[in-house]
Amino acid sequence: MRSDKVKKGPERAPHRSLMRATGLDGSDIDKPIIGVANSYNEFVPGHIHLDDLAEVVKRGITHGGGTPVEFNTIAVDDGIAMGHEGMFASLPSREVIADSVELQGFAHQFDGLVLLASCDKILPGMLMGAARLDLPTVVVTGGPMETGCFQGEAMDLSTVFESVPRVKQGDMDEEELLDIEKNACPGAGSCAGMFTANTMGAVVESMGLCFPFGGTALARSTRRNNIAHESGQKVVNLAKEDRCMNELLELESLRNGLKVGMALGGSTNMVLHLLALANEAGVEFNLGDVDEVGQKTPHLVDMSPAGPNRVGDLHEAGGIPAVMKTMGRQLEEKAPVVEGGTVEDRLKKEYEVDREVIREFSEPFHTKGSIAVLTGNLAPGGGIVKRTAVDETMLNHEGTAKVFDSEEETVRAIDSGKIEPGNVIVIRYEGPKGGPGMREMLTPTSRISGGNLAGKVALITDGRFSGATRGAAIGHVAPEAASGGPISCVKDGDSIEIDIPKRKLELKLSEEELKERKSEVSPTSKKVNTHGRKFLARYSKLVSGADKGAIMDSGKTNGGDL
């Protein structure tokens, strides 16, 4: 056992003495020591219940013959951080979480891990840290919250965001908005739509890193408690067998996760996180893989924010196992799963399937998956769009650029009526380096989707959008403006062509004109505002582009002044 390094022999008596001070006795110390990484806190609904769930996990570990030791990581709520400078902390927090898990496991030489997390950045960060440690690992997600309801109408967090512009336009009064505010998010769990948190929960389940239904069982449910207990027992067995996490992080597993995410209409953010996770696991996986999967994977479940279903509906319809069963041989069947065996073994089981929610493979909502990778002279390194959430009339669009150097400038322009139907809004200097932190920008997209410009304008950014975003919103444009990408050369009035079916994103300039523009723009001409935060200053220096997963590269800097 790895923990023998800290507990065996007379020279480790001081170490055992410290363990005894925490309440452990000799028999506890002799057992496999399992770290329980918990992102519980009192300000994030996806995490408010994880203290209770951790107790269930720890009972499972004890019953399995191990000794659980719980530790914590931070958790940033994107919804609360949205629309102000706090959002600059969101994606960078992924790296802090990854480092926390890695350092805790490395320092204390745990024999195994249970990752207990919800929400965007927290779950991916834990996965990245665990991949570095390569210990026996089981994931337990916190699960989705129940669907909100008011006056018979189903709703979730995106409903609240999209109601704000209706109030500003005079189509809704503030009293009705307050009613929606009070009812949209009814309790513990990650927000009910197929936003990034639930996308990643589904991806993790389909990758085989957690037990079946681990991605969809409601946060406060007997099913989730059963999964938590079983996971605690299982990780002890994995530790005794020395079956480590990276056995489950092969290319086939990553492709399965991406395929199921695509079939569910999942968030664009899953691309960032899968690229980063692949990097930590040493697996060659890039935007080419993402594009290939997107072209071949049908969209089988119409989920919020683009469709009517929430994750609770998906769970009742058969959950991820039913989606995977529907996809069948589209998946990499020989990929291993955490309970033992392979995906093929999971597919042999019979599941009840509601075909009103989960379409037949031959009758999808869309013939292609949710994510399209666009390239062209505006995005040589690629850009990402959730094509299944784009209005049909906007799949092909050529419009006049309206250029802004921040989210705040964009929102002010939208609210003041300066954006016209047909425009292409360009938001730049919001990338991983230039933001810094590549903050989500649900505020401008919800202003459009919930207002009079819905289906009439497109957005392009080197930053990113929330999993709750819908519409012609193209993010992750690389190279970003702060690295001298072509997006830094766009001017008001330029013509931009978007062709999502053909996966094209073009600035309508000749090669010579674009070259001349580039010569006029210095990547360091716009000073990066780190908001006085030392971590953001380091992050801006070390972070890669979105096309690489916005990973930290401690071996070199990106150049440029802060």
XYZ file of C-alpha atoms in Angstrom:
562
model
C 0.000 0.000 0.000
C 1.199 3.521 -0.796
C 0.298 4.654 2.706
C 2.919 2.284 4.146
C 5.386 5.090 3.417
C 3.808 7.174 6.161
C 2.709 4.517 8.655
C 4.960 1.426 8.689
C 7.964 0.759 10.898
C 9.383 2.294 14.081
C 10.639 5.374 12.220
C 7.018 6.260 11.428
C 5.943 6.333 15.081
C 5.777 10.176 15.003
C 3.517 9.984 11.944
C 1.232 7.434 13.594
C 1.132 9.581 16.706
C -0.308 12.431 14.662
C -2.855 10.096 13.092
C -3.897 8.895 16.553
C -4.428 12.547 17.499
C -7.223 12.694 14.884
C -9.034 9.776 16.541
C -7.647 6.879 14.535
C -6.452 3.734 16.336
C -3.977 1.099 15.270
C -6.486 -0.947 13.287
C -7.656 2.161 11.393
C -4.075 3.037 10.500
C -3.356 -0.487 9.243
C -6.214 -0.350 6.690
C -6.042 1.259 3.224
C -6.270 5.017 3.724
C -8.723 6.601 1.295
C -8.789 10.350 0.690
C -12.258 11.829 0.235
C -11.898 15.081 -1.713
C -14.978 17.129 -0.870
C -15.929 20.512 -2.340
C -18.684 21.154 0.219
C -19.416 24.772 1.069
C -22.372 26.814 2.266
C -22.715 29.232 -0.672
C -23.052 26.941 -3.707
C -26.270 24.942 -4.212
C -24.427 22.190 -6.065
C -22.288 21.664 -2.965
C -24.489 22.544 0.003
C -25.426 18.868 0.533
C -22.013 17.324 0.002
C -21.299 17.185 3.739
C -24.169 14.712 4.116
C -23.147 12.779 0.999
C -19.564 12.564 2.266
C -20.779 10.797 5.398
C -22.421 8.157 3.202
C -19.242 7.749 1.144
C -17.172 7.375 4.311
C -19.530 4.712 5.701
C -19.074 2.839 2.436
C -15.280 3.060 2.748
C -15.440 1.800 6.339
C -17.738 -1.073 5.394
C -15.370 -1.937 2.557
C -12.455 -2.269 4.953
C -10.764 1.089 4.483
C -10.152 4.202 6.537
C -11.693 7.401 5.101
C -9.956 10.758 5.569
C -11.835 13.768 4.253
C -10.292 16.973 2.941
C -11.720 19.965 1.123
C -11.254 22.068 -1.976
C -12.700 25.420 -2.960
C -15.801 25.752 -5.162
C -16.726 28.849 -7.192
C -20.383 29.192 -8.178
C -20.434 30.472 -11.752
C -23.952 31.817 -11.455
C -23.043 33.968 -8.453
C -19.720 35.008 -10.017
C -21.405 35.851 -13.345
C -21.529 39.364 -14.768
C -18.885 41.024 -12.585
C -15.150 40.783 -11.943
C -15.600 37.655 -9.805
C -16.025 35.601 -12.979
C -12.340 36.103 -13.776
C -11.698 33.630 -10.926
C -13.865 30.842 -12.294
C -11.741 28.931 -14.815
C -8.472 29.656 -12.948
C -10.044 28.008 -9.892
C -9.896 24.716 -11.822
C -6.110 24.820 -11.551
C -6.197 25.577 -7.818
C -8.519 22.618 -7.253
C -6.348 20.311 -9.366
C -3.267 21.393 -7.431
C -5.081 20.913 -4.100
C -6.050 17.320 -4.874
C -2.616 16.497 -6.240
C -0.738 18.025 -3.312
C -2.969 16.492 -0.636
C -2.708 13.021 -2.133
C 1.027 13.341 -2.758
C 1.837 14.661 0.713
C -0.156 12.042 2.615
C 0.367 9.061 0.281
C -3.275 8.006 0.124
C -4.084 4.524 -1.171
C -7.135 5.719 -3.100
C -9.459 8.637 -3.707
C -13.136 9.408 -3.878
C -13.839 12.671 -5.690
C -16.986 14.306 -4.347
C -17.871 17.317 -6.464
C -20.461 19.139 -8.527
C -20.412 22.017 -10.967
C -18.248 23.389 -13.727
C -14.516 23.682 -12.908
C -14.745 21.813 -9.590
C -15.327 18.326 -10.972
C -12.879 18.833 -13.883
C -10.281 20.252 -11.503
C -10.558 17.251 -9.202
C -10.282 14.892 -12.171
C -7.136 16.660 -13.352
C -5.514 16.411 -9.924
C -6.477 12.744 -9.614
C -5.073 12.007 -13.079
C -1.721 13.400 -11.947
C -1.735 11.162 -8.852
C -2.991 8.100 -10.761
C -4.457 6.426 -7.677
C -7.419 4.051 -7.488
C -10.278 6.563 -7.834
C -14.075 6.649 -7.915
C -16.091 9.770 -8.706
C -19.317 10.674 -6.901
C -21.000 13.766 -8.302
C -23.403 15.804 -6.226
C -26.206 15.374 -8.760
C -28.745 17.753 -10.296
C -31.276 19.832 -8.410
C -34.968 19.333 -9.004
C -36.617 21.268 -11.813
C -38.094 24.579 -10.728
C -41.773 25.291 -11.311
C -43.998 28.356 -11.146
C -47.643 28.487 -12.203
C -47.254 25.128 -13.935
C -44.216 26.185 -15.986
C -40.945 24.263 -15.648
C -37.923 26.504 -15.179
C -34.276 26.620 -14.163
C -31.498 29.179 -13.739
C -31.470 30.112 -17.431
C -35.129 31.128 -17.051
C -34.099 33.752 -14.510
C -31.257 35.106 -16.636
C -33.464 35.328 -19.714
C -36.238 37.075 -17.766
C -34.011 40.051 -16.933
C -34.111 41.582 -20.451
C -37.898 41.132 -20.500
C -38.094 43.395 -17.445
C -35.745 45.916 -19.061
C -37.931 45.936 -22.205
C -41.119 46.360 -20.197
C -42.502 42.914 -21.099
C -42.404 41.686 -17.507
C -42.732 43.462 -14.176
C -40.293 43.050 -11.311
C -42.870 41.257 -9.167
C -43.133 38.449 -11.719
C -39.343 38.320 -11.961
C -39.207 37.937 -8.174
C -41.614 34.981 -8.379
C -39.377 33.339 -10.981
C -36.293 34.111 -8.876
C -37.868 32.364 -5.873
C -38.952 29.231 -7.754
C -36.394 28.524 -10.482
C -33.778 26.874 -8.242
C -35.685 24.857 -5.630
C -32.829 23.347 -3.646
C -29.559 21.473 -3.464
C -27.836 20.224 -6.599
C -26.334 21.517 -9.818
C -28.696 23.643 -11.941
C -31.332 21.449 -13.552
C -30.543 21.932 -17.250
C -27.828 20.319 -19.357
C -25.471 23.120 -18.430
C -21.764 22.483 -17.823
C -22.118 20.876 -14.384
C -24.579 18.238 -15.525
C -22.804 17.837 -18.845
C -19.636 16.911 -16.970
C -21.568 14.585 -14.657
C -22.930 12.773 -17.713
C -19.500 12.730 -19.357
C -17.858 11.253 -16.253
C -20.496 8.532 -16.042
C -20.159 7.629 -19.718
C -16.361 7.526 -19.333
C -16.827 4.834 -16.697
C -15.376 6.897 -13.848
C -18.520 6.652 -11.719
C -21.325 4.157 -11.269
C -24.356 4.027 -13.587
C -26.892 6.810 -12.911
C -24.196 8.744 -11.049
C -24.626 11.636 -13.505
C -28.418 12.005 -13.285
C -29.802 10.805 -9.937
C -31.178 13.842 -8.096
C -28.994 15.443 -5.450
C -31.346 14.608 -2.614
C -32.336 11.054 -3.501
C -32.017 7.541 -2.152
C -30.452 6.509 -5.482
C -27.623 8.994 -5.024
C -26.989 7.848 -1.451
C -26.842 4.240 -2.648
C -24.324 5.207 -5.342
C -22.239 7.084 -2.762
C -22.134 4.114 -0.387
C -21.319 1.640 -3.161
C -18.572 3.946 -4.448
C -16.967 4.045 -1.007
C -16.897 0.278 -0.839
C -15.592 -0.055 -4.378
C -12.621 2.287 -3.991
C -11.234 0.081 -1.217
C -11.358 -2.931 -3.540
C -9.645 -0.907 -6.255
C -6.922 0.089 -3.804
C -6.336 -3.525 -2.777
C -6.167 -4.521 -6.460
C -4.069 -1.426 -7.325
C -6.386 -0.552 -10.234
C -5.507 3.084 -10.879
C -7.415 5.945 -12.440
C -5.424 6.258 -15.632
C -6.511 2.763 -16.644
C -9.905 4.436 -17.154
C -8.500 7.501 -18.903
C -7.614 6.068 -22.290
C -8.567 7.691 -25.585
C -11.560 5.355 -25.924
C -13.011 6.557 -22.610
C -12.518 10.218 -23.526
C -14.249 9.631 -26.847
C -17.165 7.923 -25.098
C -17.549 10.867 -22.758
C -17.509 13.303 -25.661
C -19.964 11.237 -27.702
C -22.520 11.057 -24.916
C -22.026 14.764 -24.170
C -22.716 15.498 -27.842
C -25.814 13.265 -27.854
C -27.185 15.206 -24.883
C -26.643 18.641 -26.423
C -23.968 19.277 -23.812
C -22.076 22.436 -22.947
C -19.193 23.829 -25.002
C -17.155 23.892 -21.787
C -16.832 20.117 -21.858
C -14.371 20.565 -24.721
C -12.066 22.699 -22.556
C -12.213 20.209 -19.721
C -11.719 17.075 -21.801
C -8.723 18.600 -23.564
C -7.221 19.517 -20.180
C -7.947 16.089 -18.676
C -6.405 14.333 -21.667
C -3.281 16.415 -21.209
C -2.986 15.361 -17.564
C -3.484 11.700 -18.492
C -0.925 11.893 -21.294
C -3.492 11.015 -23.964
C -3.296 12.545 -27.437
C -6.694 14.210 -27.847
C -7.371 17.457 -29.699
C -9.948 19.562 -31.505
C -9.681 17.233 -34.482
C -11.124 14.455 -32.331
C -13.851 16.805 -31.139
C -14.792 17.740 -34.696
C -14.817 14.114 -35.848
C -17.087 13.043 -32.992
C -19.377 16.017 -33.576
C -19.836 15.094 -37.216
C -20.734 11.468 -36.487
C -22.752 11.621 -33.267
C -26.507 12.288 -33.448
C -28.255 14.591 -30.968
C -30.689 12.306 -29.120
C -31.997 14.316 -26.129
C -33.419 17.839 -26.328
C -32.297 19.410 -23.073
C -32.488 22.861 -21.503
C -31.284 25.497 -22.353
C -32.184 24.694 -25.975
C -34.977 22.189 -25.297
C -37.732 21.406 -22.787
C -36.156 18.575 -20.761
C -34.186 18.852 -17.543
C -31.816 16.303 -16.045
C -34.541 14.922 -13.781
C -36.561 14.117 -16.916
C -33.534 12.402 -18.450
C -33.053 10.327 -15.307
C -36.670 9.191 -15.315
C -36.385 8.376 -19.033
C -33.552 5.925 -18.393
C -30.570 8.164 -17.693
C -27.122 7.848 -19.222
C -27.330 4.029 -19.400
C -30.381 4.337 -21.679
C -28.615 6.926 -23.840
C -25.563 4.682 -24.123
C -27.754 1.665 -24.876
C -29.407 3.699 -27.639
C -26.027 4.650 -29.072
C -24.835 1.049 -28.956
C -21.913 0.305 -31.237
C -21.364 4.005 -31.823
C -19.475 3.809 -28.518
C -16.058 2.366 -27.767
C -17.380 -0.846 -26.202
C -14.093 -2.189 -24.897
C -13.419 0.847 -22.706
C -13.190 -0.171 -19.014
C -15.616 1.004 -16.322
C -14.961 1.584 -12.644
C -17.202 -1.187 -11.308
C -15.251 -3.717 -13.385
C -15.727 -4.970 -16.905
C -16.319 -2.746 -19.903
C -18.855 -0.489 -21.533
C -19.990 -3.552 -23.449
C -20.984 -5.154 -20.137
C -23.031 -2.100 -19.217
C -24.770 -2.233 -22.602
C -25.868 -5.844 -22.039
C -28.220 -4.732 -19.290
C -31.831 -3.857 -20.043
C -33.046 -0.334 -19.281
C -36.456 1.269 -19.474
C -36.327 4.018 -22.108
C -38.797 6.861 -22.646
C -38.582 7.620 -26.367
C -40.329 10.939 -25.858
C -37.143 12.087 -24.126
C -34.420 9.853 -25.604
C -34.873 9.501 -29.348
C -34.020 6.397 -31.337
C -30.588 6.509 -32.937
C -32.250 6.504 -36.353
C -34.614 9.379 -35.462
C -32.481 12.009 -33.695
C -33.349 15.626 -33.020
C -30.290 16.489 -35.106
C -28.131 14.171 -37.173
C -24.957 15.681 -35.704
C -23.776 16.294 -32.157
C -24.130 19.425 -30.101
C -20.633 20.848 -30.648
C -19.163 22.057 -33.924
C -15.557 23.173 -34.361
C -15.324 26.142 -36.732
C -12.125 27.229 -38.459
C -11.175 29.927 -40.932
C -9.068 33.065 -41.134
C -10.805 34.466 -38.030
C -10.115 31.306 -35.997
C -7.069 29.450 -37.369
C -6.861 27.498 -34.112
C -10.586 26.814 -34.013
C -13.727 28.114 -32.390
C -16.583 26.244 -30.681
C -20.346 26.568 -31.032
C -23.237 24.574 -29.596
C -24.932 24.111 -32.940
C -27.979 22.307 -31.528
C -28.865 25.507 -29.622
C -28.649 27.744 -32.710
C -31.770 28.980 -34.479
C -32.024 27.393 -37.938
C -32.007 30.820 -39.561
C -28.625 31.616 -38.002
C -26.739 28.485 -39.060
C -25.596 30.438 -42.112
C -25.112 34.129 -41.435
C -23.103 37.003 -42.807
C -23.262 40.234 -40.881
C -21.576 43.469 -39.916
C -19.141 43.383 -37.017
C -19.709 45.346 -33.827
C -16.468 45.078 -31.883
C -15.998 45.320 -28.104
C -12.957 44.745 -25.922
C -14.868 43.472 -22.883
C -18.121 41.873 -21.756
C -19.156 45.059 -19.942
C -18.892 47.173 -23.100
C -21.006 44.614 -24.916
C -23.774 44.544 -22.313
C -23.970 48.338 -22.262
C -24.309 48.375 -26.055
C -27.076 45.764 -25.988
C -28.986 47.529 -23.198
C -28.712 50.912 -24.934
C -30.051 49.594 -28.248
C -26.810 49.968 -30.207
C -26.969 46.428 -31.597
C -29.079 45.889 -34.706
C -30.536 42.722 -36.262
C -27.957 41.095 -38.503
C -24.943 42.310 -36.527
C -22.113 39.999 -35.500
C -20.993 41.001 -32.010
C -17.272 40.443 -31.470
C -16.106 40.300 -27.831
C -12.335 40.035 -27.537
C -9.586 40.216 -24.919
C -11.674 37.800 -22.858
C -9.548 34.701 -23.561
C -7.532 32.624 -21.069
C -4.560 35.006 -21.185
C -6.272 38.272 -22.060
C -9.238 38.086 -19.686
C -7.449 36.738 -17.865
C -9.387 33.607 -17.023
C -11.736 33.232 -19.986
C -14.804 34.130 -17.961
C -18.209 32.831 -18.964
C -20.453 35.468 -20.496
C -24.027 34.426 -19.866
C -25.107 38.031 -19.315
C -24.798 39.214 -22.954
C -26.140 35.955 -24.391
C -29.146 35.909 -22.063
C -29.816 39.581 -22.854
C -30.082 38.518 -26.494
C -31.867 35.170 -26.050
C -34.430 36.672 -23.690
C -34.893 39.899 -25.659
C -35.889 41.288 -29.029
C -32.622 40.297 -30.709
C -33.129 36.548 -30.197
C -32.286 34.674 -33.382
C -31.230 37.894 -35.123
C -27.588 38.439 -34.117
C -24.487 36.299 -33.619
C -21.720 36.553 -31.028
C -18.069 35.640 -31.469
C -15.492 35.703 -28.676
C -12.058 34.468 -27.655
C -13.681 33.979 -24.254
C -16.399 31.455 -23.524
C -20.073 31.142 -22.823
C -22.034 29.466 -20.058
C -23.517 26.019 -20.475
C -26.849 27.815 -20.095
C -26.207 29.790 -23.298
C -28.261 29.290 -26.443
C -28.135 30.999 -29.811
C -25.406 31.661 -32.384
C -22.675 32.122 -29.785
C -19.214 31.090 -30.965
C -16.524 30.947 -28.290
C -12.996 29.685 -27.650
C -11.703 31.490 -30.763
C -7.982 30.782 -31.044
C -5.481 32.293 -31.117
C -6.991 34.846 -28.749
C -6.616 38.598 -29.163
C -4.049 38.900 -26.368
C -1.821 36.461 -28.256
C -2.153 38.366 -31.509
C -4.896 36.247 -33.047
C -6.844 37.548 -36.058
C -9.766 38.451 -33.783
C -7.597 41.367 -32.580
C -7.707 42.799 -36.131
C -11.486 43.009 -36.563
C -12.962 46.503 -36.923
C -16.499 47.843 -36.690
C -18.220 47.432 -40.040
C -16.191 44.438 -41.213
C -18.188 41.634 -42.772
C -18.035 38.245 -41.023
C -19.328 34.990 -42.485
C -20.530 32.180 -40.233
C -21.311 28.832 -41.853
C -21.928 26.283 -39.121
C -22.852 23.352 -41.415
C -19.570 23.837 -43.284
C -17.727 24.692 -40.042
C -16.401 28.011 -41.338
C -15.682 31.302 -39.584
C -14.330 33.933 -41.972
C -13.445 37.596 -41.738
C -14.189 38.899 -45.229
C -10.766 40.391 -45.872
C -8.152 39.378 -48.412
C -5.004 37.693 -47.177
C -3.067 40.885 -47.890
C -5.525 43.093 -45.970
C -5.479 40.769 -42.975
C -1.683 40.674 -42.982
C -1.577 44.476 -43.011
C -4.053 44.638 -40.125
C -1.930 42.223 -38.112
C 1.125 44.397 -38.599
C -0.788 47.291 -37.038
C -1.812 45.374 -33.906
C 0.635 44.397 -31.181
C -0.375 41.560 -28.842
C 0.937 43.660 -25.956
C -0.882 46.852 -26.969
C -3.702 46.118 -24.528
C -2.467 45.685 -20.979
C -3.983 42.690 -19.210
C -5.981 43.793 -16.171
C -5.313 41.270 -13.409
C -7.546 43.154 -10.939
C -4.734 43.231 -8.403
C -4.876 39.457 -8.024
C -1.522 37.685 -7.928
C -2.957 34.383 -9.071
C -4.493 35.966 -12.166
C -1.131 37.545 -12.985
C 0.570 34.142 -12.819
C -2.288 32.520 -14.691
C -2.093 35.024 -17.548
C 1.625 34.312 -17.976
C 1.359 30.529 -17.888
C -1.975 29.605 -19.445
C -2.271 28.033 -22.907
C -4.891 28.819 -25.531
C -8.434 27.488 -25.450
C -7.579 25.080 -28.272
C -5.255 23.324 -25.797
C -7.805 23.294 -22.979
C -6.549 26.469 -21.262
C -4.035 24.383 -19.348
C -1.233 25.830 -17.273
C 2.217 25.416 -18.750
C 4.709 25.928 -15.951
C 7.623 25.374 -18.298
C 7.282 28.611 -20.220
C 5.361 31.863 -20.434
C 3.223 33.133 -23.270
C 5.243 36.321 -23.525
C 3.890 39.842 -23.307
C 3.664 42.315 -20.494
C 1.167 42.245 -17.702
